[in-house]
PDB file of C-alpha atoms in Angstrom:
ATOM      1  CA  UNK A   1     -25.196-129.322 -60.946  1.00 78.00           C
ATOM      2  CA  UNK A   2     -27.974-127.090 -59.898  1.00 88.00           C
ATOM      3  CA  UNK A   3     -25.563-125.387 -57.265  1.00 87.00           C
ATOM      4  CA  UNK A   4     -23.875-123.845 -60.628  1.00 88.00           C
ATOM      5  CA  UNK A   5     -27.238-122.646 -62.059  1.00 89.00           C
ATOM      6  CA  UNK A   6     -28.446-120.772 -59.170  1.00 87.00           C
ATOM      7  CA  UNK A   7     -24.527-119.097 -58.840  1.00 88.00           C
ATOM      8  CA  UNK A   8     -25.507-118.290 -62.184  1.00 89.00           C
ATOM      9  CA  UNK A   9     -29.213-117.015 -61.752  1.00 89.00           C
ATOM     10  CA  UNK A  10     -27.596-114.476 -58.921  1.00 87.00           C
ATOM     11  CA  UNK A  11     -27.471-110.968 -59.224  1.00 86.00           C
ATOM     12  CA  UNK A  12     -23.937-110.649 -58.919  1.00 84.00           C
ATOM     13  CA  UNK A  13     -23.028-112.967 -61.418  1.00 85.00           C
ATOM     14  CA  UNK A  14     -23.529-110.661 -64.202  1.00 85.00           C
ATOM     15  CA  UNK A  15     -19.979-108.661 -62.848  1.00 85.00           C
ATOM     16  CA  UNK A  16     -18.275-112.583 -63.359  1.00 87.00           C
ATOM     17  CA  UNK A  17     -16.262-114.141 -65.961  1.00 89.00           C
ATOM     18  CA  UNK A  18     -18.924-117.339 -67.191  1.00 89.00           C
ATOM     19  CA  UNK A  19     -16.078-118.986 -69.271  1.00 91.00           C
ATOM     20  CA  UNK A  20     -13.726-118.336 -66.098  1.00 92.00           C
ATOM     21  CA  UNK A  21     -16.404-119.700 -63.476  1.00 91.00           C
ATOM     22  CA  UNK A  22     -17.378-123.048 -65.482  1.00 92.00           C
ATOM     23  CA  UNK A  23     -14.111-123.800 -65.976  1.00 94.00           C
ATOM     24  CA  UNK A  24     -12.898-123.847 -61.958  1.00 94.00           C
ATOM     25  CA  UNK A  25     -16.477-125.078 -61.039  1.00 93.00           C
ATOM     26  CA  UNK A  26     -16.636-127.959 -62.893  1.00 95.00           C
ATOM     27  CA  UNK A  27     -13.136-128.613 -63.056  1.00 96.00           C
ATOM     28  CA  UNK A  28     -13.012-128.691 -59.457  1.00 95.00           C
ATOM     29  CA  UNK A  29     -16.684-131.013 -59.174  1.00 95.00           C
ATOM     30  CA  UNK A  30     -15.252-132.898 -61.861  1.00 96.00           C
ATOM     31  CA  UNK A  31     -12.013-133.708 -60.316  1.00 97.00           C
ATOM     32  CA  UNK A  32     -12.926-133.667 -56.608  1.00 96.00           C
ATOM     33  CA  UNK A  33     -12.145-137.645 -55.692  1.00 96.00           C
ATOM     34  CA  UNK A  34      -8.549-137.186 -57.322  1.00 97.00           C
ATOM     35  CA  UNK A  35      -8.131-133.330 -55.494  1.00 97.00           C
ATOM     36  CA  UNK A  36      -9.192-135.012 -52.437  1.00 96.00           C
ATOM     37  CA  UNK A  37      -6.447-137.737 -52.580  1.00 97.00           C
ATOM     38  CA  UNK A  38      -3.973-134.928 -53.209  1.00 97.00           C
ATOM     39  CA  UNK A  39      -5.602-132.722 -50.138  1.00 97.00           C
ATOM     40  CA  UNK A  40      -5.652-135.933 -47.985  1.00 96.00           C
ATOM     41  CA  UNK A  41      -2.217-136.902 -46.801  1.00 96.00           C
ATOM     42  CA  UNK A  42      -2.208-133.173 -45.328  1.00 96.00           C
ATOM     43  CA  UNK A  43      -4.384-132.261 -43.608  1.00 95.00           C
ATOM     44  CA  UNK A  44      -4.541-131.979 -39.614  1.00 91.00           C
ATOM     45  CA  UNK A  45      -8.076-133.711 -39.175  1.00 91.00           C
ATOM     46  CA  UNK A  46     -10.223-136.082 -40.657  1.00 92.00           C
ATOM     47  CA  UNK A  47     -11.739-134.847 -43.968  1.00 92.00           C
ATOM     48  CA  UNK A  48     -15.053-135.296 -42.822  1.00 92.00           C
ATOM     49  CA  UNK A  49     -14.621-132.845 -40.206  1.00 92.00           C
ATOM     50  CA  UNK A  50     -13.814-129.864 -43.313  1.00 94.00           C
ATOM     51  CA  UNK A  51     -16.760-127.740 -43.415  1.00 93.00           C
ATOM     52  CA  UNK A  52     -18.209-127.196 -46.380  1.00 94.00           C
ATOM     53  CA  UNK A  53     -16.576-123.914 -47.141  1.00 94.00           C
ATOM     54  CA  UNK A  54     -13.286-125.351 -46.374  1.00 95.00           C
ATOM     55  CA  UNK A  55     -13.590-127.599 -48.807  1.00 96.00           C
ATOM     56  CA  UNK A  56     -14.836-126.066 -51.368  1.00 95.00           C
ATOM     57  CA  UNK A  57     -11.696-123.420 -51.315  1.00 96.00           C
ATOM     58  CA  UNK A  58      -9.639-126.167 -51.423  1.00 97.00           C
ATOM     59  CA  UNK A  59     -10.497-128.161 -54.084  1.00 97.00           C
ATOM     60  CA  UNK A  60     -11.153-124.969 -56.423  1.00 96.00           C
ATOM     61  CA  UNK A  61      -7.319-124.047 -55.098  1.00 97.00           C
ATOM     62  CA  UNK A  62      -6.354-127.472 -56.478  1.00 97.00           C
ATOM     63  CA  UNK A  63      -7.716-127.307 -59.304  1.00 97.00           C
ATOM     64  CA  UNK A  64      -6.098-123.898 -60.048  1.00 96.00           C
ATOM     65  CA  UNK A  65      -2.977-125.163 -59.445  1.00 96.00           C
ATOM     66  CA  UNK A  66      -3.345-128.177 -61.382  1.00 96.00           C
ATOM     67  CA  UNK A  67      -4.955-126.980 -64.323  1.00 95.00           C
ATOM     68  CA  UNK A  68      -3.993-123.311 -64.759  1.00 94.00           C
ATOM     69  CA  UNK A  69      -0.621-122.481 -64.923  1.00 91.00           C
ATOM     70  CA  UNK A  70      -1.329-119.099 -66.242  1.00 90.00           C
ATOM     71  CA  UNK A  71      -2.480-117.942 -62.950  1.00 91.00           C
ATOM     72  CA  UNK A  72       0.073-117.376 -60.379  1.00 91.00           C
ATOM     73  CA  UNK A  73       0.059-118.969 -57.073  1.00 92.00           C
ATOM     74  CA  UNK A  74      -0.468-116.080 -54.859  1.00 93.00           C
ATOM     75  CA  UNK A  75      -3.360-114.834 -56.260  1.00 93.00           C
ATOM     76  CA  UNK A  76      -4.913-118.315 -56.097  1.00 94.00           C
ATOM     77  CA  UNK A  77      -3.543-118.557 -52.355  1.00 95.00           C
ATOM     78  CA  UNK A  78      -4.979-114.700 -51.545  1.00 95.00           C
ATOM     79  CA  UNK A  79      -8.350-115.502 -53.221  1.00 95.00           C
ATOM     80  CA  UNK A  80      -8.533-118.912 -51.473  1.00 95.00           C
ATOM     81  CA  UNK A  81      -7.909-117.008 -47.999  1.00 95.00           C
ATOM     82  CA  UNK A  82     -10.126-114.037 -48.541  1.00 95.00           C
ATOM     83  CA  UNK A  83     -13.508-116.228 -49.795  1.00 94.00           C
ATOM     84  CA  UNK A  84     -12.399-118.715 -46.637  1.00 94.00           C
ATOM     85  CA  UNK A  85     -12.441-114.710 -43.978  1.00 94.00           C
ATOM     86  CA  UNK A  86     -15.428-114.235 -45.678  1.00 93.00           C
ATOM     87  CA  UNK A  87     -17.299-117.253 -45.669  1.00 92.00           C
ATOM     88  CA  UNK A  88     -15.378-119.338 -43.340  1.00 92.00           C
ATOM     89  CA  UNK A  89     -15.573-119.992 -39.986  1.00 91.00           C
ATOM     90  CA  UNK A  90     -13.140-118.054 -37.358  1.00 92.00           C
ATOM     91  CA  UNK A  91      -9.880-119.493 -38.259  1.00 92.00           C
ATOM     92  CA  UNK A  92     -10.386-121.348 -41.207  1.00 94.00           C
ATOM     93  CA  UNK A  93      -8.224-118.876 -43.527  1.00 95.00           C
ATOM     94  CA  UNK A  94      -5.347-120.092 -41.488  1.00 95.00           C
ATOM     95  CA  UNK A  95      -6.040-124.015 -41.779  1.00 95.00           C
ATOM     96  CA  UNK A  96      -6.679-123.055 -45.755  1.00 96.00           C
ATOM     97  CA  UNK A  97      -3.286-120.864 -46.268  1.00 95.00           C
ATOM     98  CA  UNK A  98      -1.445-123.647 -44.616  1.00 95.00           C
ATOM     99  CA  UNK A  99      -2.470-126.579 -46.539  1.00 96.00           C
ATOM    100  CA  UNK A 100      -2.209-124.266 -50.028  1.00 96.00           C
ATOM    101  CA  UNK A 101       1.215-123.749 -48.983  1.00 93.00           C
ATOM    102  CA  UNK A 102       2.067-127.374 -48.914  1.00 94.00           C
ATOM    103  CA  UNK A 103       0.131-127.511 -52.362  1.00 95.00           C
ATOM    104  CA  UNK A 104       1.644-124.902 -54.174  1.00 94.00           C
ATOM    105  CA  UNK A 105       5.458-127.004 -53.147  1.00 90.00           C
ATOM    106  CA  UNK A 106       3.807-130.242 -54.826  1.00 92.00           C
ATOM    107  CA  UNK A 107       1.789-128.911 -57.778  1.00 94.00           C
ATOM    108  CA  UNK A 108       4.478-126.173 -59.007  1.00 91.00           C
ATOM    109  CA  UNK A 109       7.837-127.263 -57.865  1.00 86.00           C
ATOM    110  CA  UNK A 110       8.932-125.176 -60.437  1.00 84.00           C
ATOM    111  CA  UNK A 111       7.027-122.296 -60.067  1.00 79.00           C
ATOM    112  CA  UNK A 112       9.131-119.389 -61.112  1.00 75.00           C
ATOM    113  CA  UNK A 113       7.218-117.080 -58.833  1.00 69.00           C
ATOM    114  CA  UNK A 114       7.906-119.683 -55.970  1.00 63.00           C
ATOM    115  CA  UNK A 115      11.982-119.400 -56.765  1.00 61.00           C
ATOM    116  CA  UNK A 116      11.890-115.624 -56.984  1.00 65.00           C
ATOM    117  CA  UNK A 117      10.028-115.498 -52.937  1.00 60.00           C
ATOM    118  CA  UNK A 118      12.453-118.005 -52.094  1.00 56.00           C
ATOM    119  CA  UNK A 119      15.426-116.159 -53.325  1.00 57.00           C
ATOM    120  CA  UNK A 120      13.754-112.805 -52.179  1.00 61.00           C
ATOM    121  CA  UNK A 121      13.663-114.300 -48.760  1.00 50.00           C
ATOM    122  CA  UNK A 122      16.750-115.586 -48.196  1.00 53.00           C
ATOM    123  CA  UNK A 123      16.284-119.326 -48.440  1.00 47.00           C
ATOM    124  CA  UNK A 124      18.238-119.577 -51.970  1.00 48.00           C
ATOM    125  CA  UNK A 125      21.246-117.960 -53.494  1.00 44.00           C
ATOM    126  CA  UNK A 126      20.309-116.783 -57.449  1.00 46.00           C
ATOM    127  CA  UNK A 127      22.161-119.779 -58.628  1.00 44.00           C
ATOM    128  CA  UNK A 128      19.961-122.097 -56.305  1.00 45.00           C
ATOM    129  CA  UNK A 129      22.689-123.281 -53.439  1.00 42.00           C
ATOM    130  CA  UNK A 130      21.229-122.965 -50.324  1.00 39.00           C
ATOM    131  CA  UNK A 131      21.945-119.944 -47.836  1.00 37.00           C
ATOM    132  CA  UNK A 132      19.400-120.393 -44.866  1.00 36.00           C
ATOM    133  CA  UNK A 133      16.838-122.023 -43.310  1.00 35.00           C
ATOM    134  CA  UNK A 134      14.259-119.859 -41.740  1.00 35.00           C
ATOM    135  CA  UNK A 135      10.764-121.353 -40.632  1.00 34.00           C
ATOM    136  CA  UNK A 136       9.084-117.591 -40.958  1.00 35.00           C
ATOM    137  CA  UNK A 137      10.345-117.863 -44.751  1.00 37.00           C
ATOM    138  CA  UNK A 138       9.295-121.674 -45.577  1.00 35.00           C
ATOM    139  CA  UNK A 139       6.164-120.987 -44.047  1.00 37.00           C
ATOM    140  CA  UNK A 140       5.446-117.818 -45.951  1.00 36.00           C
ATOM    141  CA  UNK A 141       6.808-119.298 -49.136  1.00 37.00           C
ATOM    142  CA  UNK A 142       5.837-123.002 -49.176  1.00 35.00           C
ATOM    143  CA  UNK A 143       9.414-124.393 -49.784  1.00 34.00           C
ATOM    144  CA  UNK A 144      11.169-126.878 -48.248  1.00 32.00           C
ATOM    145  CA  UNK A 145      14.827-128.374 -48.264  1.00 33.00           C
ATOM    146  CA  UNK A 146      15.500-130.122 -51.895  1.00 32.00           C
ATOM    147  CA  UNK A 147      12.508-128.784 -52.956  1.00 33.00           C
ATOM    148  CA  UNK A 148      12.819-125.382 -54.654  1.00 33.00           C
TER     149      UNK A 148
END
């Protein structure tokens, strides 16, 4: 799409990773109507009320998650929330960092950085019986019971 040539065209784009950024661009244009059914079911408001930036982050998140397991889930959360404070309007990073939690649960239930938060926290014993449930913990790690 043209949006990708004039990213590319920009002055700043000389400091990025091409091979990196046509891979997550056009994964995530190329796999927006399936993202979107994953994004759907969870969100708070109708999809057509996500601005732009909104969803952008998101379906670059899921597409991250889905398709590159070599990058761990918080940085993809942390970028996703910084671009969203930058761009975004006033709250949006929140509305973004709770709907990537709820991702990162369904796209990497196995996640091995998602058990070692969880067991940091509390929520899991290192054999994986469960000790507690704390809401400040599931929040903050994206796990829920029969989950992790």
């Amino acid at each position: 799409p043209e949006v990708a040539q004039h990213i590319r065209e920009s002055n700043d784009y000389r400091h990025a990773d091409g091979e990196l950024f046509t891979a997550i661009f056009f994964g995530a244009h190329n796999n927006q109507r399936e993202y979107m059914q994953i994004i759907r079911p969870l969100l708070d408001r109708d999809e057509n009320l996500i601005n732009p930036i909104e969803r952008s982050v998101l379906l670059v998140a899921v597409h991250e998650l889905k398709a590159m397991p070599e990058t761990p889930y918080p940085v993809i959360i942390n970028e996703a929330i910084e671009v969203t404070k930058t761009f975004g309007g006033t709250d949006s990073h929140k509305f973004i960092n709770g709907i990537l939690d709820k991702l990162v649960a369904q796209l990497r239930p196995n996640d091995p950085k998602r058990r070692e938060a969880a067991q940091k926290h509390g929520f899991i014993s290192q054999h994986g019986e469960h000790r507690r449930l704390c809401a400040v913990c599931i929040g903050r790690v994206g796990v829920r019971v029969g989950r992790v």
